[in-house]
Amino acid sequence: MSLNFLPRIEEIVRKAQYFDSSEAFISKFEPAWSSVRTRILKLETLDFYDEGDNQSLKAFLDGDIEKSKKLISQEKQGDAPIYQDLKKRWVEIIRCRPIAAPPNEYLKWEIENYKENIKLGERIFIANMIAVTEIFERYATRDFMVFDTRFGYIYDYDKNGRLLGGWYVEDVQELYQMSALFSFIQSNCVRFESVYSNGD
């Protein structure tokens, strides 16, 4: 089946406003977080991100899984007020990402993070990378977020997973294209809980 009907993220970024530092890009998110009304869509595409000096990741990579899990839980407590506020406003967060099998060590750590995110109210969907390779090689070539269909953000990472900046999207048609691409990817995913449980 041809997938040429899908929008391409690389075409959208050509017309979007670019912010050439992570600080400038992240600062553009504030109005979206404060005024979102219904849902937040978050697409992740990489199998590694630069997490800086994240202690839970360090513990995980050092083999101390229990310490890592405790630190992840503590870290998520800082995010709890954000999730609680969104829940009060009836806003849902939906996250999608491909996972190669078997997952690398970073993704194993990410999976533990997702278990905590679900407790906070996120809906998370994952896809077997083998089944969706064409989608991510040709269409969904970058991470992005869409808030309702009013604010869009496309991330610019280097090859080491370090955030360089990103594009701000406000054109309604392009926001609908990003949402449609996300929905198509979600239709090729399964619920995270159907693959991973707290005991895994």
Coordinates of N, CA and C in Angstrom, one line a residue:
M1 N 0.8 -1.2 0.0 CA 0.0 0.0 0.0 C 0.9 1.3 0.0
S2 N 0.6 2.1 -0.9 CA 1.3 3.4 -1.0 C 0.9 4.3 0.2
L3 N 1.9 5.0 0.8 CA 1.6 5.9 1.9 C 1.8 7.3 1.5
N4 N 1.8 7.6 0.2 CA 2.0 8.9 -0.3 C 1.0 9.9 0.1
F5 N -0.2 9.5 0.6 CA -1.2 10.4 1.1 C -0.8 11.0 2.4
L6 N 0.2 10.5 3.1 CA 0.6 11.1 4.4 C 1.4 12.4 4.2
P7 N 1.2 13.3 5.1 CA 2.0 14.5 5.1 C 3.4 14.2 5.5
R8 N 4.3 15.0 5.0 CA 5.7 14.8 5.4 C 6.2 16.0 6.3
I9 N 6.7 15.6 7.4 CA 7.2 16.6 8.4 C 8.3 17.5 7.8
E10 N 9.1 17.0 6.9 CA 10.2 17.8 6.3 C 9.6 19.0 5.4
E11 N 8.4 18.7 4.9 CA 7.8 19.8 4.1 C 7.2 20.9 5.0
I12 N 6.7 20.4 6.1 CA 6.1 21.4 7.1 C 7.2 22.3 7.7
V13 N 8.4 21.8 8.0 CA 9.4 22.6 8.6 C 9.9 23.7 7.6
R14 N 9.8 23.4 6.3 CA 10.3 24.4 5.4 C 9.6 25.8 5.5
K15 N 8.4 25.7 6.0 CA 7.6 27.0 6.1 C 7.4 27.5 7.5
A16 N 7.9 26.7 8.5 CA 7.7 27.0 9.9 C 8.8 27.9 10.4
Q17 N 8.5 28.6 11.5 CA 9.5 29.5 12.1 C 10.4 28.7 12.9
Y18 N 11.7 28.9 12.7 CA 12.8 28.1 13.4 C 13.4 28.9 14.5
F19 N 13.6 28.2 15.7 CA 14.3 28.8 16.8 C 15.6 28.0 17.0
D20 N 16.7 28.7 17.0 CA 18.0 28.0 16.9 C 18.7 27.7 18.2
S21 N 17.9 27.7 19.3 CA 18.5 27.2 20.5 C 17.4 26.5 21.3
S22 N 17.8 25.5 22.1 CA 16.8 24.8 22.9 C 16.0 25.7 23.8
E23 N 16.7 26.7 24.4 CA 16.0 27.6 25.3 C 14.9 28.4 24.6
A24 N 15.3 29.0 23.4 CA 14.3 29.8 22.7 C 13.1 28.9 22.2
F25 N 13.4 27.7 21.8 CA 12.4 26.8 21.3 C 11.4 26.5 22.5
I26 N 12.0 26.0 23.6 CA 11.1 25.6 24.7 C 10.3 26.8 25.3
S27 N 10.8 28.0 25.2 CA 10.1 29.1 25.7 C 8.8 29.4 24.9
K28 N 8.7 28.8 23.7 CA 7.5 29.0 22.9 C 6.4 28.1 23.3
F29 N 6.6 27.1 24.2 CA 5.6 26.2 24.7 C 4.7 26.8 25.7
E30 N 5.1 27.8 26.4 CA 4.3 28.3 27.5 C 2.8 28.6 27.2
P31 N 2.5 29.4 26.1 CA 1.1 29.6 25.8 C 0.3 28.4 25.5
A32 N 1.0 27.4 24.9 CA 0.3 26.1 24.6 C -0.1 25.4 25.8
W33 N 0.8 25.2 26.8 CA 0.5 24.5 28.0 C -0.6 25.2 28.8
S34 N -0.5 26.5 28.8 CA -1.5 27.3 29.7 C -2.9 27.4 29.1
S35 N -3.0 27.2 27.7 CA -4.3 27.4 27.1 C -4.9 26.2 26.4
V36 N -4.2 25.0 26.4 CA -4.7 23.8 25.8 C -6.0 23.5 26.4
R37 N -6.9 23.0 25.5 CA -8.3 22.8 25.9 C -8.7 21.3 25.9
T38 N -8.2 20.5 25.0 CA -8.7 19.1 24.9 C -7.6 18.0 24.9
R39 N -6.5 18.2 24.1 CA -5.6 17.1 24.0 C -4.2 17.6 23.6
I40 N -3.2 16.8 24.0 CA -1.8 17.1 23.6 C -1.3 15.8 23.0
L41 N -0.8 15.9 21.8 CA -0.2 14.8 21.0 C 1.3 14.9 21.0
K42 N 2.0 13.8 21.4 CA 3.5 13.9 21.4 C 4.0 12.6 20.7
L43 N 4.8 12.9 19.6 CA 5.4 11.8 18.9 C 6.9 11.8 19.2
E44 N 7.4 10.7 19.5 CA 8.9 10.5 19.7 C 9.4 9.5 18.6
T45 N 10.6 9.8 18.1 CA 11.1 9.0 17.0 C 12.5 8.4 17.3
L46 N 13.2 8.9 18.2 CA 14.6 8.5 18.4 C 14.7 7.4 19.4
D47 N 15.8 6.6 19.3 CA 16.0 5.5 20.3 C 17.0 5.9 21.3
F48 N 17.4 7.2 21.3 CA 18.3 7.8 22.4 C 18.1 9.3 22.4
Y49 N 18.0 9.9 23.6 CA 18.0 11.3 23.8 C 19.1 11.7 24.8
D50 N 19.7 12.8 24.6 CA 20.7 13.3 25.6 C 19.9 13.8 26.8
E51 N 20.1 13.1 27.9 CA 19.4 13.5 29.1 C 20.3 14.3 30.1
G52 N 21.4 14.7 29.6 CA 22.3 15.4 30.5 C 22.8 14.5 31.7
D53 N 22.8 15.1 32.9 CA 23.3 14.4 34.1 C 22.1 13.8 34.8
N54 N 21.2 13.0 34.1 CA 20.1 12.4 34.7 C 20.5 11.2 35.6
Q55 N 20.2 11.3 36.9 CA 20.8 10.3 37.8 C 20.0 9.0 37.7
S56 N 18.8 9.0 37.4 CA 18.1 7.7 37.2 C 18.6 7.0 36.0
L57 N 18.9 7.7 34.9 CA 19.5 7.0 33.8 C 20.8 6.5 34.1
K58 N 21.6 7.3 34.8 CA 23.0 6.8 35.2 C 22.9 5.6 36.0
A59 N 22.0 5.5 37.0 CA 21.9 4.3 37.8 C 21.4 3.1 36.9
F60 N 20.5 3.4 36.0 CA 20.0 2.3 35.1 C 21.2 1.7 34.3
L61 N 22.0 2.6 33.7 CA 23.1 2.1 32.9 C 24.2 1.5 33.7
D62 N 24.2 1.8 35.0 CA 25.2 1.2 35.9 C 24.7 -0.1 36.4
G63 N 23.5 -0.5 36.0 CA 22.9 -1.8 36.4 C 22.1 -1.8 37.7
D64 N 22.0 -0.6 38.4 CA 21.3 -0.5 39.6 C 19.8 -0.2 39.3
I65 N 19.0 -1.2 38.9 CA 17.7 -0.9 38.3 C 16.8 -0.4 39.4
E66 N 16.8 -1.0 40.6 CA 15.9 -0.6 41.7 C 16.2 0.8 42.1
K67 N 17.4 1.2 42.2 CA 17.7 2.7 42.5 C 17.2 3.6 41.4
S68 N 17.3 3.1 40.1 CA 16.8 3.9 39.0 C 15.3 4.1 39.1
K69 N 14.6 3.0 39.4 CA 13.2 3.1 39.5 C 12.7 4.1 40.6
K70 N 13.4 4.0 41.7 CA 13.1 5.0 42.8 C 13.3 6.4 42.4
L71 N 14.4 6.6 41.7 CA 14.7 8.0 41.3 C 13.7 8.5 40.2
I72 N 13.3 7.6 39.3 CA 12.3 7.9 38.3 C 11.0 8.4 39.0
S73 N 10.6 7.6 40.0 CA 9.4 7.9 40.8 C 9.5 9.3 41.4
Q74 N 10.7 9.6 42.0 CA 10.9 10.9 42.6 C 10.9 12.0 41.6
E75 N 11.5 11.8 40.5 CA 11.5 12.8 39.4 C 10.1 13.1 38.9
K76 N 9.3 12.1 38.8 CA 7.9 12.2 38.3 C 7.0 13.0 39.3
Q77 N 7.4 13.0 40.5 CA 6.6 13.7 41.5 C 6.6 15.2 41.2
G78 N 7.7 15.7 40.6 CA 7.8 17.1 40.2 C 6.9 17.4 39.1
D79 N 6.5 16.4 38.3 CA 5.6 16.7 37.1 C 4.2 16.5 37.5
A80 N 3.9 16.0 38.7 CA 2.5 15.7 39.1 C 1.6 16.9 39.0
P81 N 2.0 18.1 39.5 CA 1.1 19.2 39.4 C 0.7 19.6 38.0
I82 N 1.6 19.4 37.0 CA 1.2 19.7 35.6 C 0.1 18.7 35.2
Y83 N 0.3 17.4 35.5 CA -0.7 16.4 35.1 C -2.0 16.7 35.8
Q84 N -2.0 17.0 37.1 CA -3.2 17.3 37.8 C -4.0 18.5 37.3
D85 N -3.2 19.5 36.9 CA -3.9 20.7 36.3 C -4.5 20.3 35.0
L86 N -3.9 19.5 34.1 CA -4.4 19.1 32.9 C -5.7 18.2 33.1
K87 N -5.6 17.4 34.0 CA -6.8 16.5 34.3 C -8.0 17.3 34.7
K88 N -7.7 18.3 35.6 CA -8.8 19.2 36.0 C -9.5 19.9 34.8
R89 N -8.7 20.2 33.8 CA -9.2 20.9 32.6 C -9.7 19.9 31.5
W90 N -9.7 18.6 31.8 CA -10.2 17.6 30.9 C -9.3 17.5 29.7
V91 N -8.0 17.7 29.9 CA -7.0 17.6 28.8 C -6.3 16.3 28.9
E92 N -6.2 15.5 27.8 CA -5.5 14.3 27.7 C -4.2 14.4 27.0
I93 N -3.2 13.6 27.4 CA -1.9 13.6 26.8 C -1.8 12.2 26.2
I94 N -1.5 12.2 24.9 CA -1.3 10.9 24.1 C 0.1 10.9 23.5
R95 N 0.8 9.9 23.8 CA 2.2 9.8 23.4 C 2.3 8.5 22.5
C96 N 3.0 8.6 21.3 CA 3.3 7.5 20.5 C 4.8 7.4 20.2
R97 N 5.3 6.2 20.1 CA 6.7 6.1 19.7 C 6.9 4.6 19.2
P98 N 7.9 4.5 18.2 CA 8.3 3.2 17.8 C 9.4 2.6 18.7
I99 N 9.4 1.3 18.9 CA 10.4 0.7 19.7 C 10.9 -0.5 18.9
A100 N 12.2 -0.5 18.8 CA 12.9 -1.7 18.1 C 13.0 -2.8 19.1
A101 N 12.8 -4.0 18.6 CA 12.9 -5.2 19.5 C 14.2 -6.0 19.2
P102 N 15.0 -6.3 20.2 CA 14.8 -5.9 21.6 C 15.2 -4.4 21.8
P103 N 14.6 -3.7 22.8 CA 15.0 -2.3 23.0 C 16.4 -2.2 23.6
N104 N 17.1 -1.0 23.2 CA 18.4 -0.8 23.8 C 18.3 -0.4 25.2
E105 N 19.4 -0.1 25.9 CA 19.3 0.2 27.3 C 18.6 1.5 27.6
Y106 N 18.8 2.5 26.7 CA 18.1 3.7 26.9 C 16.6 3.5 26.9
L107 N 16.1 2.8 25.9 CA 14.7 2.6 25.8 C 14.1 1.7 27.0
K108 N 15.0 0.8 27.5 CA 14.5 0.1 28.7 C 14.3 1.0 29.8
W109 N 15.2 2.0 30.0 CA 15.0 3.1 31.0 C 13.8 3.9 30.7
E110 N 13.6 4.3 29.4 CA 12.4 5.0 29.0 C 11.1 4.3 29.3
I111 N 11.1 3.0 29.1 CA 9.9 2.2 29.4 C 9.6 2.3 30.9
E112 N 10.6 2.3 31.8 CA 10.3 2.5 33.2 C 9.7 3.9 33.5
N113 N 10.1 4.9 32.7 CA 9.5 6.2 32.8 C 8.1 6.2 32.4
Y114 N 7.8 5.5 31.3 CA 6.4 5.5 30.8 C 5.5 4.8 31.8
K115 N 5.9 3.9 32.5 CA 5.1 3.3 33.5 C 4.6 4.3 34.6
E116 N 5.5 5.2 34.9 CA 5.2 6.3 35.8 C 4.3 7.3 35.2
N117 N 4.5 7.6 33.9 CA 3.7 8.6 33.2 C 2.3 8.1 33.1
I118 N 2.1 6.8 32.9 CA 0.7 6.3 32.8 C 0.0 6.5 34.1
K119 N 0.7 6.3 35.2 CA 0.1 6.5 36.5 C -0.4 8.0 36.7
L120 N 0.3 8.9 36.0 CA 0.0 10.3 36.1 C -1.2 10.7 35.1
G121 N -1.5 9.7 34.2 CA -2.7 10.0 33.4 C -2.4 10.0 31.9
E122 N -1.1 9.8 31.5 CA -0.8 9.7 30.0 C -1.4 8.4 29.4
R123 N -1.8 8.6 28.1 CA -2.1 7.4 27.3 C -0.9 7.2 26.3
I124 N -0.3 6.0 26.4 CA 0.9 5.8 25.6 C 0.7 4.6 24.7
F125 N 1.2 4.8 23.5 CA 1.0 3.8 22.4 C 2.4 3.5 21.8
I126 N 2.7 2.3 21.5 CA 4.0 1.9 21.0 C 3.8 1.1 19.7
A127 N 4.8 1.1 18.8 CA 4.7 0.3 17.6 C 6.0 -0.4 17.4
N128 N 5.9 -1.6 16.9 CA 7.1 -2.4 16.5 C 7.8 -1.6 15.4
M129 N 9.0 -1.2 15.5 CA 9.7 -0.4 14.5 C 9.7 -1.1 13.2
I130 N 9.8 -2.4 13.1 CA 9.8 -3.2 11.9 C 8.5 -2.9 11.0
A131 N 7.4 -2.7 11.8 CA 6.1 -2.6 11.1 C 5.9 -1.1 10.6
V132 N 6.7 -0.2 11.1 CA 6.4 1.2 10.8 C 7.6 1.9 10.2
T133 N 8.6 1.2 9.8 CA 9.9 1.8 9.4 C 9.7 2.8 8.3
E134 N 8.9 2.5 7.3 CA 8.6 3.5 6.2 C 8.0 4.8 6.6
I135 N 7.1 4.7 7.6 CA 6.5 5.9 8.1 C 7.5 6.8 8.7
F136 N 8.4 6.3 9.5 CA 9.4 7.1 10.2 C 10.6 7.5 9.3
E137 N 10.8 6.8 8.3 CA 11.9 7.1 7.4 C 11.5 8.2 6.4
R138 N 10.2 8.2 6.0 CA 9.8 9.1 4.9 C 8.8 10.2 5.4
Y139 N 8.1 10.0 6.4 CA 7.0 11.0 6.8 C 7.2 11.6 8.2
A140 N 7.2 10.8 9.2 CA 7.4 11.3 10.5 C 8.9 11.2 10.9
T141 N 9.6 12.1 10.3 CA 11.1 12.1 10.4 C 11.6 12.9 11.6
R142 N 10.7 13.5 12.3 CA 11.1 14.3 13.5 C 10.1 14.2 14.6
D143 N 10.5 14.3 15.8 CA 9.6 14.4 17.0 C 8.7 15.6 16.8
F144 N 7.5 15.5 17.3 CA 6.7 16.7 17.3 C 5.6 16.6 18.4
M145 N 5.0 17.8 18.7 CA 3.9 17.9 19.6 C 2.8 18.8 19.0
V146 N 1.6 18.5 19.2 CA 0.4 19.3 18.8 C -0.5 19.5 20.0
F147 N -0.8 20.7 20.2 CA -1.7 21.1 21.3 C -3.0 21.5 20.7
D148 N -4.1 20.7 20.9 CA -5.3 20.9 20.2 C -5.0 20.9 18.7
T149 N -5.5 21.9 17.9 CA -5.0 22.1 16.6 C -4.7 23.6 16.5
R150 N -4.0 24.1 17.6 CA -3.7 25.5 17.6 C -2.2 25.8 17.8
F151 N -1.5 24.9 18.3 CA 0.0 25.1 18.5 C 0.7 23.8 18.1
G152 N 1.7 23.9 17.3 CA 2.5 22.8 16.9 C 4.0 23.1 17.1
Y153 N 4.7 22.0 17.4 CA 6.2 22.2 17.7 C 6.9 20.9 17.1
I154 N 7.9 21.2 16.3 CA 8.7 20.1 15.7 C 10.2 20.3 16.2
Y155 N 10.7 19.2 16.8 CA 12.0 19.2 17.5 C 13.1 19.0 16.5
D156 N 14.2 19.7 16.8 CA 15.4 19.5 16.0 C 16.5 19.0 16.9
Y157 N 16.9 17.7 16.7 CA 17.9 17.0 17.5 C 19.1 16.7 16.6
D158 N 20.3 16.7 17.2 CA 21.5 16.3 16.5 C 21.6 14.7 16.5
K159 N 22.6 14.2 16.0 CA 22.7 12.7 15.9 C 22.9 12.0 17.2
N160 N 23.2 12.8 18.2 CA 23.4 12.3 19.6 C 22.2 12.5 20.5
G161 N 21.1 13.0 19.9 CA 19.9 13.2 20.7 C 19.9 14.4 21.5
R162 N 20.8 15.4 21.1 CA 20.8 16.7 21.8 C 19.9 17.7 21.1
L163 N 19.0 18.3 21.9 CA 18.1 19.3 21.3 C 18.8 20.5 20.9
L164 N 18.7 20.9 19.6 CA 19.3 22.1 19.1 C 18.4 23.3 19.0
G165 N 17.1 23.0 18.9 CA 16.1 24.0 18.7 C 14.9 23.4 18.1
G166 N 14.1 24.1 17.3 CA 12.9 23.5 16.7 C 12.1 24.5 16.0
W167 N 11.0 24.0 15.4 CA 10.1 24.8 14.6 C 8.8 25.0 15.3
Y168 N 8.3 26.2 15.2 CA 6.9 26.5 15.7 C 5.9 26.6 14.6
V169 N 4.9 25.9 14.7 CA 3.9 25.8 13.6 C 2.5 26.3 14.1
E170 N 2.0 27.3 13.3 CA 0.7 27.9 13.7 C -0.3 27.9 12.6
D171 N 0.1 27.4 11.4 CA -0.8 27.3 10.2 C -1.8 26.2 10.5
V172 N -3.1 26.5 10.4 CA -4.1 25.5 10.8 C -4.1 24.3 9.9
Q173 N -3.9 24.5 8.6 CA -3.8 23.3 7.7 C -2.6 22.4 8.1
E174 N -1.5 23.0 8.4 CA -0.3 22.2 8.7 C -0.5 21.5 10.1
L175 N -1.2 22.1 11.0 CA -1.5 21.5 12.3 C -2.4 20.3 12.1
Y176 N -3.4 20.4 11.2 CA -4.3 19.3 10.9 C -3.5 18.2 10.3
Q177 N -2.5 18.5 9.4 CA -1.7 17.5 8.8 C -0.9 16.8 9.8
M178 N -0.3 17.5 10.8 CA 0.5 16.9 11.9 C -0.4 15.9 12.7
S179 N -1.6 16.4 13.0 CA -2.6 15.6 13.8 C -3.0 14.3 13.0
A180 N -3.2 14.5 11.7 CA -3.6 13.3 10.9 C -2.4 12.3 10.8
L181 N -1.2 12.8 10.7 CA 0.0 11.9 10.7 C 0.1 11.1 12.0
F182 N -0.1 11.9 13.1 CA -0.1 11.2 14.4 C -1.2 10.2 14.5
S183 N -2.4 10.5 14.1 CA -3.5 9.5 14.2 C -3.2 8.3 13.4
F184 N -2.6 8.4 12.2 CA -2.3 7.3 11.4 C -1.2 6.4 12.1
I185 N -0.2 7.0 12.7 CA 0.8 6.3 13.4 C 0.1 5.6 14.6
Q186 N -0.8 6.3 15.3 CA -1.4 5.7 16.5 C -2.2 4.4 16.1
S187 N -2.8 4.5 14.9 CA -3.6 3.3 14.4 C -2.7 2.1 14.1
N188 N -1.4 2.3 14.0 CA -0.4 1.2 13.8 C 0.3 0.8 15.1
C189 N -0.2 1.3 16.2 CA 0.4 1.1 17.5 C -0.5 0.2 18.4
V190 N 0.0 -0.2 19.5 CA -0.8 -0.9 20.5 C -0.6 -0.2 21.8
R191 N -1.5 -0.4 22.8 CA -1.4 0.3 24.1 C -0.1 -0.2 24.8
F192 N 0.6 0.7 25.4 CA 1.8 0.3 26.1 C 1.6 -0.8 27.1
E193 N 0.5 -0.7 27.8 CA 0.2 -1.7 28.9 C 0.0 -3.1 28.3
S194 N -0.3 -3.2 27.0 CA -0.6 -4.6 26.5 C 0.8 -5.3 26.2
V195 N 1.9 -4.6 26.3 CA 3.2 -5.2 26.1 C 4.0 -5.2 27.3
Y196 N 4.0 -4.1 28.1 CA 4.8 -3.9 29.3 C 3.9 -3.7 30.5
S197 N 4.2 -4.4 31.5 CA 3.5 -4.2 32.8 C 4.5 -3.8 33.9
N198 N 4.0 -3.4 35.0 CA 4.9 -3.0 36.1 C 5.9 -4.1 36.5
G199 N 5.5 -5.3 36.2 CA 6.4 -6.4 36.6 C 7.4 -6.7 35.5
D200 N 7.4 -6.1 34.4 CA 8.3 -6.4 33.3 C 9.6 -5.6 33.5

